Amino acid sequence: MTAGATTPSLELDARTWQRACDRLVETTRGLIRIPSINPPSPEAPDLELVAANHIADLLRDAGLVPEVLEAEPGRGSVHARLRGDGTGGDPLLLLSHLDVVPAPADRWTHDPFAGELADGYIYGRGAVDMKGMVAMELGVVRLLTDAARAAGRDPASDPIPGLGRDVLFTCTADEEAGAVAGARWIAEHRPDWLRAAGALNECGGVATTVGGRRLYPIQVAEKGYAAYRIAVRGTWGHGSMPRDDNAAVLAAEVIRRLAVPGPIRITPVMGRFLEEAAAALPGEAATILRGLASDAPEHAEAALATTCDPMYARALRALVRDTISPDVVHAGVKYNVIPGDAEVQVDCRVLPGTTEQEMRALIEQKLGPDLVAACDVELLIFGAPVESPAEGPLFELLVQSIVDHDPDGVPLAAMAPFGTDAKFTGPLGVPTYGFFPLMLDPEERFLERFHGVDERVSVEALRWGLPVLYDVVRRFCG
Ligand SMILES: [Zn+2]
């Protein structure tokens, strides 16, 4: 860490940090132990509310007056406000979600809902997506309210020392399934929980070691999503006399055509990312990244497939095009009955600049006139892509704070291939950045932990990240 009077985390002593980091680890483990799975199971439909109430207890313990609301019964979201003295402008939003995707335990080496500590890692569903960051945001809140109390102030009503603007803490339900009972509802009914000069959210700020360099992609943009149900019409018949218009056979051809990757389009954010990453990386990696951004990217994409870690290759290939992933297939009722109907559901992820109509047109173009005539394409859900400026005071603070705490780190503005609650803060005019600062071990396969088996987060990485996030909040609000 570079020394300097303007680094707020340096003003706190070692014992304070030790206590805050221990608290961060225990808060993360405690949150993982509440299986706030989305979609909720019929046996335990209110675990998001249990998680929201648990977080509210922690906020109350910090001296704040939290609010819990249910967009639908059992779907709890939680919010609290820390007051600044009003001299610094609009609030800063610390945004997070408390729900997690399911975790069938059979292939895990640790119970996904026990929050076990092993080999320097906290294991469990939500460790990276995103209870670790909920706990880190709570850790920053707690440091601020501790400071208020130490100065004889009541955090429930008095300004926090050193804060010119308010800090909002908002943790939502239902992020993992469209946010209808979470941020989407909150944006409509309680926009005061989200309105801010800027927001910090999940996904970016995580060290990714490539070619010996630690890159920190800061999420400034994310793709949109468009899910479709494709009803395939064939002809029912007797299995003894195969038919070309068997709906299962047609569905197989639908899938084959849709699975072929579409054309590459480099958005401005990705163009800058590829250029800056190439400048930081040695030899072949730089050549491939520059090639992707060139007029003839096909050669670079082929090289990506053969030389790059498949985890990064998959992410990069998804970030330079509108993608289509056929993920659900239904056909057939009995082995000797030719199915006359089939259904394919596809998950499409659209780049900034691609509309829903354009996505649908791409599907129809790939299907071709023969299959279009046999299919009905129905939109299930759409979420627009979002972009925040990769410039301005908050973004620059994110960059600066990374470099302060890791002088060899390379912060980069980046896009996420998936969606977050930024879909709902963006339209409110809140620049939203994915920033979960973690300095991970170079071998840690972070991207595969998201929704994966043995999801985990390194204790050391969390300890490194807390002062980074604290510095951003203090500087932006100071
Ligand atoms: Zn998430």
XYZ file of C-alpha atoms and ligand atoms in Angstrom:
479
model
C 0.000 0.000 0.000
C 1.306 3.444 -0.787
C 1.429 5.741 2.204
C -0.368 9.033 2.055
C -2.481 11.273 4.219
C -5.380 10.972 1.773
C -5.734 7.204 2.260
C -8.549 6.995 4.845
C -7.932 3.347 5.797
C -4.504 4.359 7.129
C -6.189 6.523 9.751
C -7.555 3.435 11.505
C -5.245 1.422 13.746
C -4.248 -2.218 13.315
C -6.528 -3.437 16.098
C -9.552 -1.794 14.486
C -8.762 -3.511 11.208
C -8.196 -6.854 12.871
C -11.584 -6.632 14.561
C -13.312 -5.418 11.383
C -11.801 -8.242 9.327
C -12.752 -10.895 11.885
C -16.260 -9.483 11.858
C -16.312 -9.590 8.040
C -15.448 -13.296 8.039
C -18.062 -14.138 10.643
C -20.739 -12.041 8.914
C -20.054 -13.815 5.605
C -20.325 -17.227 7.286
C -23.501 -16.247 9.111
C -25.158 -15.094 5.876
C -24.183 -18.306 4.047
C -25.862 -20.318 6.815
C -29.228 -18.806 5.834
C -30.132 -20.699 2.635
C -31.937 -17.803 0.965
C -32.406 -19.767 -2.238
C -34.143 -18.288 -5.251
C -36.586 -19.546 -6.392
C -37.723 -20.192 -2.831
C -38.799 -23.752 -2.053
C -42.447 -24.397 -1.077
C -41.232 -25.903 2.235
C -39.297 -22.747 3.181
C -40.716 -19.838 1.190
C -39.502 -17.035 3.452
C -35.728 -17.513 3.741
C -35.028 -14.259 1.899
C -37.037 -12.528 4.621
C -35.037 -14.393 7.269
C -31.818 -13.147 5.612
C -33.199 -9.593 5.376
C -34.138 -9.650 9.058
C -30.703 -11.022 9.980
C -29.068 -8.126 8.107
C -31.510 -5.688 9.724
C -30.406 -7.001 13.141
C -26.773 -6.316 12.230
C -27.683 -2.790 11.079
C -29.651 -2.191 14.269
C -26.688 -3.439 16.261
C -24.635 -0.808 14.421
C -27.017 1.839 15.743
C -29.026 2.397 12.560
C -32.765 2.217 11.889
C -33.154 -0.321 9.071
C -36.301 -0.937 7.074
C -37.357 -4.356 5.785
C -40.010 -4.732 3.118
C -41.581 -7.636 1.286
C -42.454 -7.075 -2.364
C -44.224 -10.428 -2.040
C -44.758 -12.398 1.170
C -41.434 -13.841 2.318
C -39.380 -11.947 -0.286
C -37.547 -9.558 2.046
C -35.265 -6.687 1.060
C -33.514 -4.446 3.573
C -32.315 -0.847 3.602
C -30.626 1.638 5.912
C -29.321 5.178 5.570
C -26.206 6.654 7.131
C -26.345 10.411 7.328
C -23.738 12.794 6.040
C -23.674 16.465 6.945
C -25.287 17.409 3.614
C -22.331 19.280 2.176
C -21.225 16.572 -0.262
C -24.120 16.117 -2.692
C -26.324 13.116 -3.461
C -25.834 9.812 -1.635
C -23.576 6.889 -2.426
C -25.439 3.590 -2.718
C -23.964 0.319 -1.469
C -26.084 -2.160 -3.400
C -26.267 -5.917 -2.979
C -28.603 -8.896 -3.109
C -29.278 -11.481 -0.443
C -30.677 -14.337 -2.527
C -28.589 -17.176 -3.956
C -29.073 -19.837 -6.606
C -29.740 -23.419 -5.454
C -26.784 -25.659 -4.561
C -27.386 -29.406 -4.889
C -24.919 -30.681 -2.287
C -23.930 -33.993 -3.886
C -20.847 -32.708 -5.750
C -19.664 -30.223 -3.123
C -16.764 -31.070 -0.838
C -18.328 -28.863 1.886
C -21.917 -28.346 2.960
C -23.044 -25.396 0.775
C -24.996 -23.838 3.639
C -22.651 -24.320 6.597
C -20.198 -21.469 5.967
C -17.263 -23.796 6.684
C -13.730 -22.451 6.934
C -11.087 -24.640 5.269
C -7.675 -24.007 3.663
C -8.063 -20.262 4.081
C -11.422 -20.170 2.292
C -15.013 -19.668 3.365
C -17.066 -22.263 1.499
C -20.717 -21.949 0.669
C -23.369 -20.805 -1.744
C -23.170 -17.025 -1.957
C -19.495 -16.765 -0.929
C -18.793 -14.760 -4.105
C -22.348 -14.206 -5.368
C -22.702 -12.231 -3.262
C -22.882 -12.637 0.498
C -19.152 -11.950 0.798
C -19.779 -8.488 -0.582
C -22.937 -7.961 1.480
C -20.694 -8.606 4.486
C -17.974 -6.296 3.140
C -20.497 -3.473 2.640
C -21.833 -4.125 6.149
C -18.220 -4.028 7.352
C -17.772 -0.531 5.911
C -21.097 0.578 7.407
C -19.995 -0.769 10.782
C -16.647 1.056 10.663
C -18.527 4.291 9.949
C -21.066 3.841 12.743
C -18.304 2.806 15.174
C -16.579 6.107 14.374
C -19.820 8.006 14.992
C -20.346 6.375 18.358
C -16.708 6.942 19.327
C -17.327 10.648 18.615
C -20.402 10.595 20.877
C -22.915 10.695 18.032
C -26.018 8.607 17.484
C -25.742 6.924 14.038
C -29.538 6.678 13.878
C -29.962 10.438 13.638
C -26.620 12.282 13.617
C -24.217 12.778 10.717
C -21.329 10.299 10.604
C -18.006 12.115 11.158
C -16.271 12.782 7.860
C -19.291 12.063 5.630
C -20.438 14.937 3.467
C -23.119 12.862 1.781
C -25.433 10.053 2.898
C -24.523 6.412 2.379
C -27.408 4.123 1.425
C -27.227 0.423 2.123
C -29.751 -1.566 0.079
C -29.774 -5.358 -0.093
C -32.414 -6.912 -2.332
C -34.311 -10.153 -2.726
C -34.864 -11.888 -6.054
C -31.804 -10.719 -7.995
C -31.211 -14.234 -9.284
C -34.603 -14.602 -10.972
C -35.510 -11.338 -12.649
C -35.824 -9.045 -9.581
C -39.627 -8.826 -9.850
C -39.776 -9.245 -6.059
C -36.580 -7.234 -5.564
C -34.854 -4.336 -7.305
C -37.422 -4.121 -10.114
C -40.191 -3.621 -7.520
C -38.071 -1.308 -5.371
C -37.196 0.923 -8.348
C -40.913 1.385 -8.944
C -42.239 1.657 -5.382
C -39.300 2.802 -3.261
C -36.835 4.540 -5.579
C -35.543 6.428 -2.518
C -33.752 3.171 -1.614
C -31.782 3.392 -4.855
C -31.492 7.046 -5.951
C -27.875 8.140 -5.571
C -24.994 9.913 -7.242
C -23.437 6.505 -7.792
C -23.721 2.877 -6.731
C -21.295 0.086 -5.914
C -22.544 -3.378 -6.740
C -21.313 -6.930 -7.298
C -18.976 -8.521 -9.857
C -16.074 -6.178 -10.705
C -12.875 -5.297 -8.898
C -11.690 -8.886 -8.582
C -8.046 -9.623 -9.389
C -7.631 -11.773 -12.470
C -4.062 -12.912 -13.094
C -3.191 -13.216 -16.781
C 0.352 -13.471 -18.120
C 1.728 -12.668 -14.661
C -0.232 -9.384 -14.404
C -3.055 -8.751 -11.974
C -5.923 -7.181 -13.896
C -8.877 -5.699 -11.999
C -11.859 -5.409 -14.346
C -14.236 -2.812 -12.875
C -17.720 -3.423 -14.153
C -19.060 -0.323 -15.884
C -21.411 -2.133 -18.267
C -23.396 -5.317 -18.445
C -25.172 -7.177 -21.191
C -28.940 -7.369 -21.354
C -30.964 -10.553 -21.438
C -33.798 -11.781 -23.594
C -35.255 -15.243 -22.985
C -37.518 -16.846 -25.588
C -39.754 -19.870 -25.748
C -39.683 -21.438 -29.216
C -42.691 -23.667 -29.858
C -41.855 -26.159 -32.606
C -44.744 -27.610 -34.593
C -44.376 -31.040 -36.188
C -46.815 -33.847 -36.862
C -47.914 -36.535 -34.421
C -47.559 -40.127 -35.647
C -46.618 -43.741 -35.025
C -42.999 -44.303 -34.030
C -42.784 -47.303 -36.356
C -42.851 -44.974 -39.376
C -40.349 -42.120 -38.794
C -41.237 -38.664 -40.112
C -39.025 -35.760 -41.105
C -41.466 -33.392 -39.353
C -41.073 -35.134 -35.998
C -41.049 -32.096 -33.664
C -38.074 -33.534 -31.727
C -36.060 -33.791 -34.933
C -37.007 -30.215 -35.868
C -36.108 -29.023 -32.338
C -32.689 -30.648 -32.683
C -32.118 -28.658 -35.881
C -33.363 -25.471 -34.166
C -30.758 -26.018 -31.453
C -27.984 -26.842 -33.910
C -28.535 -23.650 -35.900
C -28.924 -21.390 -32.864
C -25.797 -22.778 -31.176
C -23.506 -21.523 -33.962
C -21.854 -18.320 -32.607
C -23.042 -15.119 -34.268
C -20.991 -12.233 -35.646
C -18.561 -10.221 -33.512
C -19.362 -6.615 -32.593
C -17.001 -4.607 -30.388
C -18.764 -2.033 -28.206
C -16.854 1.085 -27.088
C -16.361 -0.309 -23.544
C -14.985 -3.572 -24.895
C -12.793 -1.755 -27.433
C -11.170 0.202 -24.634
C -10.902 -2.909 -22.425
C -9.178 -4.930 -25.140
C -6.769 -2.097 -25.922
C -5.845 -1.428 -22.269
C -5.560 -5.116 -21.373
C -3.363 -5.673 -24.435
C -1.109 -2.805 -23.357
C -0.646 -4.461 -19.940
C -0.080 -8.025 -21.149
C 2.888 -9.703 -22.800
C 3.261 -11.178 -26.301
C 0.664 -13.539 -27.573
C -2.134 -12.523 -25.200
C -1.762 -8.903 -26.351
C -1.813 -9.975 -29.989
C -5.022 -11.950 -29.497
C -6.784 -9.112 -27.662
C -5.761 -6.554 -30.305
C -6.829 -8.998 -33.011
C -10.305 -9.312 -31.480
C -10.743 -5.555 -31.737
C -9.490 -5.460 -35.343
C -11.488 -5.483 -38.566
C -10.856 -9.214 -39.019
C -11.377 -10.740 -35.564
C -11.997 -14.342 -36.693
C -8.333 -15.307 -36.648
C -7.908 -13.921 -33.124
C -10.992 -15.768 -31.966
C -9.612 -19.035 -33.318
C -6.342 -18.353 -31.469
C -8.329 -17.619 -28.320
C -9.866 -21.077 -28.476
C -6.528 -22.837 -28.812
C -4.237 -20.852 -26.512
C -6.343 -19.152 -23.847
C -7.638 -20.586 -20.565
C -11.135 -21.809 -21.561
C -12.689 -19.892 -18.653
C -11.448 -16.548 -19.999
C -11.981 -17.560 -23.629
C -15.658 -18.270 -22.898
C -16.112 -14.908 -21.187
C -14.356 -12.976 -23.953
C -16.281 -14.726 -26.720
C -19.530 -13.836 -24.922
C -18.522 -10.194 -24.514
C -17.990 -9.499 -28.199
C -21.334 -10.700 -29.578
C -25.009 -11.215 -28.873
C -25.156 -14.793 -27.565
C -27.795 -17.516 -27.757
C -27.741 -20.498 -25.394
C -30.467 -23.154 -25.850
C -31.015 -24.277 -22.259
C -34.391 -26.049 -22.044
C -35.758 -28.707 -24.420
C -39.052 -30.559 -24.096
C -40.531 -33.081 -26.524
C -42.303 -36.397 -26.520
C -44.805 -38.342 -24.443
C -43.957 -42.003 -25.140
C -41.241 -43.937 -26.984
C -43.528 -45.110 -29.796
C -45.356 -41.813 -30.369
C -43.772 -39.317 -32.740
C -44.084 -35.928 -31.015
C -46.038 -33.281 -32.862
C -44.954 -30.517 -30.486
C -41.639 -29.541 -28.938
C -40.373 -26.591 -26.973
C -36.949 -24.993 -26.837
C -36.116 -22.153 -24.442
C -33.135 -19.981 -25.251
C -31.194 -17.550 -23.091
C -29.961 -14.640 -25.232
C -27.586 -11.994 -23.907
C -27.499 -8.738 -25.813
C -24.736 -6.179 -26.114
C -25.361 -2.494 -25.412
C -26.861 -1.211 -28.661
C -28.816 -4.374 -29.515
C -32.602 -4.106 -29.114
C -35.010 -6.932 -28.344
C -36.353 -6.663 -31.893
C -32.840 -7.060 -33.286
C -32.249 -10.108 -31.088
C -35.421 -11.721 -32.319
C -34.415 -10.930 -35.913
C -31.065 -12.652 -35.320
C -32.852 -15.770 -34.044
C -35.105 -15.841 -37.079
C -32.171 -15.298 -39.414
C -30.335 -18.248 -37.852
C -33.403 -20.459 -37.991
C -33.938 -19.768 -41.691
C -37.315 -19.593 -43.484
C -38.009 -23.334 -43.253
C -37.764 -23.481 -39.456
C -39.322 -20.038 -38.923
C -42.393 -21.457 -40.676
C -42.514 -24.331 -38.153
C -41.863 -22.247 -35.020
C -43.521 -19.618 -32.835
C -41.001 -17.435 -31.002
C -42.342 -15.915 -27.791
C -40.462 -13.477 -25.553
C -40.403 -14.585 -21.901
C -38.429 -11.785 -20.256
C -36.225 -8.901 -21.329
C -33.729 -6.815 -19.398
C -31.942 -4.025 -21.242
C -28.144 -3.747 -21.227
C -26.708 -0.964 -19.069
C -23.630 1.208 -19.276
C -22.211 3.686 -16.777
C -19.521 6.233 -17.610
C -15.977 4.858 -17.379
C -14.897 8.254 -16.113
C -15.886 10.756 -13.456
C -15.069 11.043 -9.750
C -16.483 7.711 -8.544
C -14.948 5.626 -11.330
C -11.609 7.359 -10.866
C -11.703 6.632 -7.130
C -12.254 2.951 -7.839
C -9.189 2.950 -10.062
C -7.131 4.924 -7.541
C -8.090 2.774 -4.571
C -7.116 -0.428 -6.387
C -3.717 1.015 -7.268
C -3.212 2.346 -3.725
C -3.679 -1.129 -2.301
C -2.032 -3.064 -5.129
C 0.537 -0.858 -6.881
C 1.136 -3.597 -9.486
C -2.577 -3.952 -10.216
C -4.090 -2.886 -13.525
C -7.657 -1.552 -13.123
C -9.706 -1.712 -16.329
C -13.227 -0.604 -17.226
C -15.058 -3.752 -18.258
C -18.398 -5.269 -19.190
C -20.041 -8.274 -17.501
C -21.551 -10.966 -19.725
C -24.461 -11.379 -17.291
C -26.963 -9.075 -15.603
C -27.227 -7.640 -12.086
C -29.488 -5.242 -10.208
C -27.703 -2.463 -12.125
C -30.526 -3.048 -14.642
C -32.783 -1.130 -12.252
C -30.444 1.541 -10.905
C -29.209 2.445 -14.396
C -32.644 3.644 -15.615
C -32.936 5.792 -12.449
C -29.838 7.619 -13.634
C -27.539 6.074 -11.029
C -24.091 5.231 -12.453
C -23.521 1.722 -11.105
C -20.165 -0.015 -10.859
C -19.411 -3.647 -10.139
C -16.752 -3.402 -7.449
C -16.134 -6.280 -5.023
C -12.423 -5.741 -4.353
C -10.672 -9.082 -3.928
C -6.997 -9.831 -4.468
C -7.346 -13.483 -5.322
C -4.731 -16.170 -5.584
C -3.657 -16.413 -9.267
C -4.871 -20.012 -9.406
C -8.349 -19.297 -8.070
C -10.951 -19.953 -10.794
C -13.228 -17.172 -9.695
C -15.583 -17.109 -12.686
C -16.315 -20.812 -12.230
C -17.315 -20.272 -8.594
C -20.328 -18.170 -9.634
C -23.325 -20.507 -9.372
C -20.762 -23.368 -9.404
C -19.793 -26.271 -7.194
C -17.630 -25.481 -4.141
C -18.279 -21.740 -4.326
C -15.807 -20.114 -1.955
C -14.025 -16.899 -1.140
C -10.536 -16.490 0.267
C -10.322 -14.976 3.732
C -7.151 -13.096 2.776
C -8.878 -11.647 -0.288
C -11.751 -10.397 1.855
C -9.300 -8.869 4.350
C -7.543 -7.094 1.489
C -10.802 -5.801 0.030
C -12.386 -4.260 3.112
C -9.978 -1.276 3.368
C -10.215 -0.780 -0.408
C -13.987 -0.448 -0.230
C -13.730 1.657 2.914
C -11.365 4.083 1.170
C -13.694 4.452 -1.804
C -16.662 5.239 0.450
C -14.735 7.655 2.663
C -13.141 9.487 -0.226
C -16.300 9.753 -2.310
C -18.338 10.919 0.642
C -15.665 12.984 2.345
Zn -25.113 -11.887 -7.882
